[in-house]
Short mmCIF file of C-alpha atoms in Angstrom, two decimals:
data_model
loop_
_atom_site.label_atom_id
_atom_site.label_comp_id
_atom_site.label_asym_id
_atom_site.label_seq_id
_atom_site.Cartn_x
_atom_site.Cartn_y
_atom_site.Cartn_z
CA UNK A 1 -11.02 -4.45 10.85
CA UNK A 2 -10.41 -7.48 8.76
CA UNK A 3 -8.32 -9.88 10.92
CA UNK A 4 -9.25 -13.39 9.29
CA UNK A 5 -6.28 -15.18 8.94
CA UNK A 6 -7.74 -17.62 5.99
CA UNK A 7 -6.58 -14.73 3.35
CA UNK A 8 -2.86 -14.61 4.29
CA UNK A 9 -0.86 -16.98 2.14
CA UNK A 10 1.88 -17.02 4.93
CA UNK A 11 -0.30 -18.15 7.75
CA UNK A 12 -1.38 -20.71 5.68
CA UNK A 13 0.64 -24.27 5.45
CA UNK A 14 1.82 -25.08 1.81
CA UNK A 15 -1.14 -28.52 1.89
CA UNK A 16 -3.61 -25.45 2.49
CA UNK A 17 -2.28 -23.50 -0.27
CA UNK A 18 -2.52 -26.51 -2.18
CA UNK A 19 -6.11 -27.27 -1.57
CA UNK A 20 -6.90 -23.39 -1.92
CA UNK A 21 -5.83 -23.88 -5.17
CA UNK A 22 -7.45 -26.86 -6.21
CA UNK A 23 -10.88 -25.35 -4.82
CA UNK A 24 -10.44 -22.27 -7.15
CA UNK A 25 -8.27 -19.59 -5.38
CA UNK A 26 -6.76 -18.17 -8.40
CA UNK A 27 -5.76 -14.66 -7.15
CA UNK A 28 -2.82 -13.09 -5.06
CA UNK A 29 -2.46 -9.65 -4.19
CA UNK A 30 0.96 -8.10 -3.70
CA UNK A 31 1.05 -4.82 -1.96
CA UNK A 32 4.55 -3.09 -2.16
CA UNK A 33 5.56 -0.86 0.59
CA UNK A 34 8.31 0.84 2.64
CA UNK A 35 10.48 1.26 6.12
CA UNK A 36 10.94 4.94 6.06
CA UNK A 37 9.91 7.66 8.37
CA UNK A 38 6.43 9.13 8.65
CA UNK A 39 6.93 11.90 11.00
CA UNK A 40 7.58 11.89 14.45
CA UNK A 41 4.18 9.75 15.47
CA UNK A 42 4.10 6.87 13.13
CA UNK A 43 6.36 3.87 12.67
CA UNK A 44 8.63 3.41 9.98
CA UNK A 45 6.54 0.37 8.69
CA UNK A 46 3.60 2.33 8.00
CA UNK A 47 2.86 1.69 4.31
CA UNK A 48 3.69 -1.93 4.64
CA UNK A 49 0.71 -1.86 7.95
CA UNK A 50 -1.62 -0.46 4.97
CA UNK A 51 -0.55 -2.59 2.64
CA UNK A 52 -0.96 -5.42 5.18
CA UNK A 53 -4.74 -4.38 5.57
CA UNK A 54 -5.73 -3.40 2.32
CA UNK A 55 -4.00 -6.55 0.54
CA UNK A 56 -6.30 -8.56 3.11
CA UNK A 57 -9.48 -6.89 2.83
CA UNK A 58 -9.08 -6.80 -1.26
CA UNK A 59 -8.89 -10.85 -0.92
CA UNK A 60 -11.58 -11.21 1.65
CA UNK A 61 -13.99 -8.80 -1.04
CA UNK A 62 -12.95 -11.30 -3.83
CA UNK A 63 -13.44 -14.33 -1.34
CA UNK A 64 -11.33 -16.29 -4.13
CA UNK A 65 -7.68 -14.75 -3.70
CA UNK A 66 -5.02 -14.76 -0.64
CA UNK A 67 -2.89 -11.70 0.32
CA UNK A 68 0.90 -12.73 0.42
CA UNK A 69 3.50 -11.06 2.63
CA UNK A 70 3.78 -7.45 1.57
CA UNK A 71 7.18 -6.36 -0.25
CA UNK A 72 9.63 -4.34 1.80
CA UNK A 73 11.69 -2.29 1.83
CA UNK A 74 10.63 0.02 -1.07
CA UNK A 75 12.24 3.42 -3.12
CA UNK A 76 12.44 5.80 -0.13
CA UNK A 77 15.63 7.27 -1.08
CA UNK A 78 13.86 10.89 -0.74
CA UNK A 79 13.37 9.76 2.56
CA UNK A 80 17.07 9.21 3.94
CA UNK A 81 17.32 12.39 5.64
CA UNK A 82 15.44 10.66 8.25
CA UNK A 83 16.89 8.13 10.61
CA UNK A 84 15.56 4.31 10.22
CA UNK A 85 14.70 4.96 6.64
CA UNK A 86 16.00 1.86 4.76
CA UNK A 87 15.69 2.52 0.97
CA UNK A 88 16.97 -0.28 -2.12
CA UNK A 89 17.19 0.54 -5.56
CA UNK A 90 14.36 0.68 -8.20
CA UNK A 91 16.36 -2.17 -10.31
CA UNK A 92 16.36 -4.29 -6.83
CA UNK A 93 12.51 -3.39 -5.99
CA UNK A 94 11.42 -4.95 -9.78
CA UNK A 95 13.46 -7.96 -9.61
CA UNK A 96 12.18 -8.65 -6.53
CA UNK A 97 8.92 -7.83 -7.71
CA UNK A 98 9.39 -10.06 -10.58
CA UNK A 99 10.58 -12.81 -8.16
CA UNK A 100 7.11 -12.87 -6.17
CA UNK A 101 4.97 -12.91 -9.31
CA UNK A 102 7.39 -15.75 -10.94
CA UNK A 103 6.78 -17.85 -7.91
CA UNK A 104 2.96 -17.22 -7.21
CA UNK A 105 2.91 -18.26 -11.02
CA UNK A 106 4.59 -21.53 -10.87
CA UNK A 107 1.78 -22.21 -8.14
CA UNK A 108 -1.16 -21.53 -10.57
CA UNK A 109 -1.82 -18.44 -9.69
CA UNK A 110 -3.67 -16.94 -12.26
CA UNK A 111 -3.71 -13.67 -11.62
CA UNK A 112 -1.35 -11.34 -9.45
CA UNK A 113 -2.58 -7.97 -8.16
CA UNK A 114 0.53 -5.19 -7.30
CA UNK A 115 -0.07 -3.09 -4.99
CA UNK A 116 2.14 -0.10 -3.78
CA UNK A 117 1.41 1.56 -1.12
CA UNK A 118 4.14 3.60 -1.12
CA UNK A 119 4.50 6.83 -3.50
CA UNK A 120 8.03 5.91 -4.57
CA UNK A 121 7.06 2.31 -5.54
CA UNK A 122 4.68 3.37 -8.33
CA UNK A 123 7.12 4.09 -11.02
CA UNK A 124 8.93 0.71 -10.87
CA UNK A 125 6.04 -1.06 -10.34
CA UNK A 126 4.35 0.45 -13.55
CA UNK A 127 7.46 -0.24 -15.47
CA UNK A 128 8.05 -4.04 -15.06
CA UNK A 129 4.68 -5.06 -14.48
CA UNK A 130 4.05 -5.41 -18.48
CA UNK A 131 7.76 -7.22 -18.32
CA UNK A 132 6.57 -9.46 -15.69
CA UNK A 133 3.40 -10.30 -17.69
CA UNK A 134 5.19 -10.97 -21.13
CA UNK A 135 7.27 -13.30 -19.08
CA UNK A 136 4.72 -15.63 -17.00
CA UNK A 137 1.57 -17.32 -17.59
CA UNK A 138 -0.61 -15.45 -14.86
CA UNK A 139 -2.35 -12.15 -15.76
CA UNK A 140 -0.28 -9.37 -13.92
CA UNK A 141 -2.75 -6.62 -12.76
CA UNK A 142 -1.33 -3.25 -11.39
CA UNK A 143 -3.03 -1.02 -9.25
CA UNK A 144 -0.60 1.81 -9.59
CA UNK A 145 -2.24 4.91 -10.32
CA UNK A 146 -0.58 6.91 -7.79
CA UNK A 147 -3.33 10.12 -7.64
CA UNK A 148 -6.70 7.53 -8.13
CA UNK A 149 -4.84 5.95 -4.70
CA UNK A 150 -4.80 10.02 -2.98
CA UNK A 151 -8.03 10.66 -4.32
CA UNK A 152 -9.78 7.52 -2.24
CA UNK A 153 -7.75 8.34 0.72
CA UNK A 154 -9.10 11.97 0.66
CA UNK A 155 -12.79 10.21 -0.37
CA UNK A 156 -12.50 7.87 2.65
CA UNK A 157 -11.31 11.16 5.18
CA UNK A 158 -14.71 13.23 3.64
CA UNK A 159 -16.45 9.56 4.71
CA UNK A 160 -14.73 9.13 8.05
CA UNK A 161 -16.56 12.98 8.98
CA UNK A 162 -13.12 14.91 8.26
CA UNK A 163 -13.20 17.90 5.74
CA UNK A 164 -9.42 17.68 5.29
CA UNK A 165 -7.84 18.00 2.00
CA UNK A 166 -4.56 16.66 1.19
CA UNK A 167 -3.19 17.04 -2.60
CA UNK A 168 -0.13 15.14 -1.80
CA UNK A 169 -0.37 12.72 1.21
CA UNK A 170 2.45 11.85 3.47
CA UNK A 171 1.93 11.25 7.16
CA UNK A 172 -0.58 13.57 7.47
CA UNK A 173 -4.72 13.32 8.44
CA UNK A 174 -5.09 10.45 5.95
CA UNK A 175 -2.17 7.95 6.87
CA UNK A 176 -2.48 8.86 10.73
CA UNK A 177 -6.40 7.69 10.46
CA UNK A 178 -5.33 4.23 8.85
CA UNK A 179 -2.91 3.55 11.70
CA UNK A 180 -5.37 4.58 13.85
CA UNK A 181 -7.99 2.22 12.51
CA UNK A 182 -5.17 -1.10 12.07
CA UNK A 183 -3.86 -0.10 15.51
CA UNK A 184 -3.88 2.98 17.83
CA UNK A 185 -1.30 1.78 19.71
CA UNK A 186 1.30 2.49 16.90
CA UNK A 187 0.06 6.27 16.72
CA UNK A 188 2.64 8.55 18.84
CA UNK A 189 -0.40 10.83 19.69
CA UNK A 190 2.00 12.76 22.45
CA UNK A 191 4.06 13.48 19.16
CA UNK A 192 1.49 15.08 16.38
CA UNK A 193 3.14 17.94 14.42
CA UNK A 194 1.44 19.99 11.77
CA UNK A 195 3.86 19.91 8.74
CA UNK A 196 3.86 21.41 5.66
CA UNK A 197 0.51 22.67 4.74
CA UNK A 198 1.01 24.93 1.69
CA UNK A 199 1.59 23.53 -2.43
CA UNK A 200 4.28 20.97 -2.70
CA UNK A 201 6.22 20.34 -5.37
CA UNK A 202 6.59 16.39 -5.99
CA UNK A 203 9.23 17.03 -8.22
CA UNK A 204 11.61 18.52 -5.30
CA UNK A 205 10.54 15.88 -3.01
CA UNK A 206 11.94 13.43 -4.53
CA UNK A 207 15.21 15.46 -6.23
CA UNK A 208 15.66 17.23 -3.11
CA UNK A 209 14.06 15.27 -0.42
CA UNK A 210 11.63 15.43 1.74
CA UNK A 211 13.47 17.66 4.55
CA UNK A 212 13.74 19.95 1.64
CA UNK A 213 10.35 20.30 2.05
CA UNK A 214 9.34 19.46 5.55
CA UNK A 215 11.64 19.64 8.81
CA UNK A 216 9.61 17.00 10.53
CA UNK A 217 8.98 14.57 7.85
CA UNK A 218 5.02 15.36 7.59
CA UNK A 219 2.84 16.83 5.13
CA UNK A 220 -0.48 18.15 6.35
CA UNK A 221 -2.06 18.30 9.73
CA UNK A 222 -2.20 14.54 11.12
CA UNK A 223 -4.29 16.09 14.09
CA UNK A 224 -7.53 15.76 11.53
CA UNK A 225 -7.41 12.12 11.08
CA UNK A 226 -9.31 9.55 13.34
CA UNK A 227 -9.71 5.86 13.27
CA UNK A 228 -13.19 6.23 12.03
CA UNK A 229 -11.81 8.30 9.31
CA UNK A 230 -9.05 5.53 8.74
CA UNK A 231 -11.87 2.56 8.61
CA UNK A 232 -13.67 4.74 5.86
CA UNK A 233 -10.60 4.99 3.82
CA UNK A 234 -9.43 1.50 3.94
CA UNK A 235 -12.80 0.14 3.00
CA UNK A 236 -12.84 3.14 0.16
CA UNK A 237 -9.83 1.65 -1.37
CA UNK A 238 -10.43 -2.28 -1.06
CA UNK A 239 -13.56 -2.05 -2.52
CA UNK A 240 -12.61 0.34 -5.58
CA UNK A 241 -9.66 -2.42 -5.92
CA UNK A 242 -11.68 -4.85 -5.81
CA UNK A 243 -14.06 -3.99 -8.49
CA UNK A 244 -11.19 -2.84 -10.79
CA UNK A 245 -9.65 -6.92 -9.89
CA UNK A 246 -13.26 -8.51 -11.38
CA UNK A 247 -13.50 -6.33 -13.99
CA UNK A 248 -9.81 -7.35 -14.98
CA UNK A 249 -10.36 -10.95 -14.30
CA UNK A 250 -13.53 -10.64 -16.09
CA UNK A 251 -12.14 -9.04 -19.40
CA UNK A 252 -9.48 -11.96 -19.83
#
C-alpha cells in the first residue's frame, strides 16, 4: 500500500510545494468523493479512503504530480435514507470543484486530474470540467467515465482470485476489498450483509433512492471481497489512470 507521504500536497509545507514546482512537478490529481453510507460494515468516508489511495498511487506512477486533499462531501442525495449521509448540491460540488483547479492553477500547475470516486460525482464533474478548462491556464483532465471505473474494479476482483461480478457497484465485494486493502480495521466484518443481488436499475437509484432498492444500503455480496482482491483493484485503476494522464499530457 502506497503510504509515502512526498505525494500529498497537504503534508507538504508551501517552501516544498514551491521547490516541487520549480523541479518540474506539474501535475495534481483531484479525486472527488463522498460521506454517505455503504452498508452496515463500511464507514461513511469510504469513497473519499479510495480516493485518498488511488489519487496517491496515480502521483507516485507519474513520479512528477502530488495528490491534494480529496473533495468531500459529494452528490449522495440518493443516499439520505441512510443516517450520516451528508449530501450538497451538484451546483455547490462544481464550484467547489472549480475552486481547487483555480487555485492549483495560480500555482503552476499545469495539469489537474479529477477524479470521482463516487457514482453521483460523475455527472457534475463531466459537466464543468470543459468550463473549468476554458477558464484557466492548466489542462483540466477528467477521469470520469463512470462504467471504464466498474469495469477495473470488477478486472482488479478477477485479479485479486474472486470470480464476482458486479454490474453496478456499491458496497459490495469490490469496495469491501479496497477497505480491506487501505485498512481492515475500518471493515465491520461482524456486520457483512448480502444485498441486492439481482438487475438494478440506476435510473431508480438515484430517482427513488437507494432503500428503494436495497434495505441495507448494499449491492452485491461484500462477503467475496478480500484485501488481496482490494490491492489488485487499486493498482488496476492507478495504473490505467495513469497511462490515460501521459497520454493526455503527452498529446498537449
Amino acid at each position: 500500500m502506497t503510504t509515502n507521504p512526498n505525494f500529498e500536497l497537504a503534508e507538504h509545507s508551501w517552501p516544498d510545494v514551491k521547490t516541487a514546482l520549480d523541479d518540474g512537478t506539474r501535475t495534481a490529481v483531484v479525486a472527488v468523493g463522498s460521506v454517505e453510507q455503504h452498508g452496515p460494515h463500511l464507514p461513511l468516508i469510504m469513497d473519499t479512503l479510495a480516493g485518498d489511495e488511488l489519487a496517491k498511487r496515480i502521483a507516485e506512477k507519474l513520479g512528477d504530480a502530488l495528490a491534494a486533499p480529496t473533495i468531500r462531501p459529494g452528490c449522495s442525495g440518493h443516499h439520505m435514507e441512510f443516517p450520516g449521509t451528508i449530501t450538497i448540491p451538484a451546483t455547490v460540488l462544481m464550484d467547489l470543484i472549480s475552486a481547487y483547479c483555480e487555485s492549483l492553477d495560480e500555482h503552476g500547475f499545469e495539469h489537474v486530474v479529477l477524479v470521482p470516486t463516487h457514482g453521483g460525482n460523475f455527472a457534475p464533474v463531466n459537466t464543468v470540467a470543459p468550463e473549468i478548462a476554458r477558464d484557466i491556464d492548466a489542462n483540466v483532465i477528467a477521469l470520469a467515465d463512470l462504467g471504464d471505473l466498474m469495469e477495473l474494479q470488477n478486472e482488479g476482483l478477477r485479479k485479486g482470485g474472486v470470480e464476482y461480478q458486479e454490474d453496478v457497484i456499491h458496497a459490495g465485494a469490490a469496495e469491501t476489498a479496497i477497505v480491506l486493502a487501505i485498512d481492515e480495521g475500518l471493515v465491520g466484518t461482524d456486520e457483512l450483509e448480502v444485498g441486492h443481488e439481482e438487475e438494478v436499475s440506476v435510473s431508480r437509484l438515484l430517482s427513488e433512492g437507494f432503500r428503494s432498492i436495497t434495505e441495507n444500503g448494499v449491492l452485491g455480496d461484500p462477503r467475496e471481497g478480500t484485501a488481496d482482491a482490494g490491492e489488485e483493484i487499486l493498482d488496476t485503476i492507478a495504473t490505467a489512470y495513469a497511462e490515460r494522464i501521459e497520454a493526455e499530457r503527452d498529446a498537449i
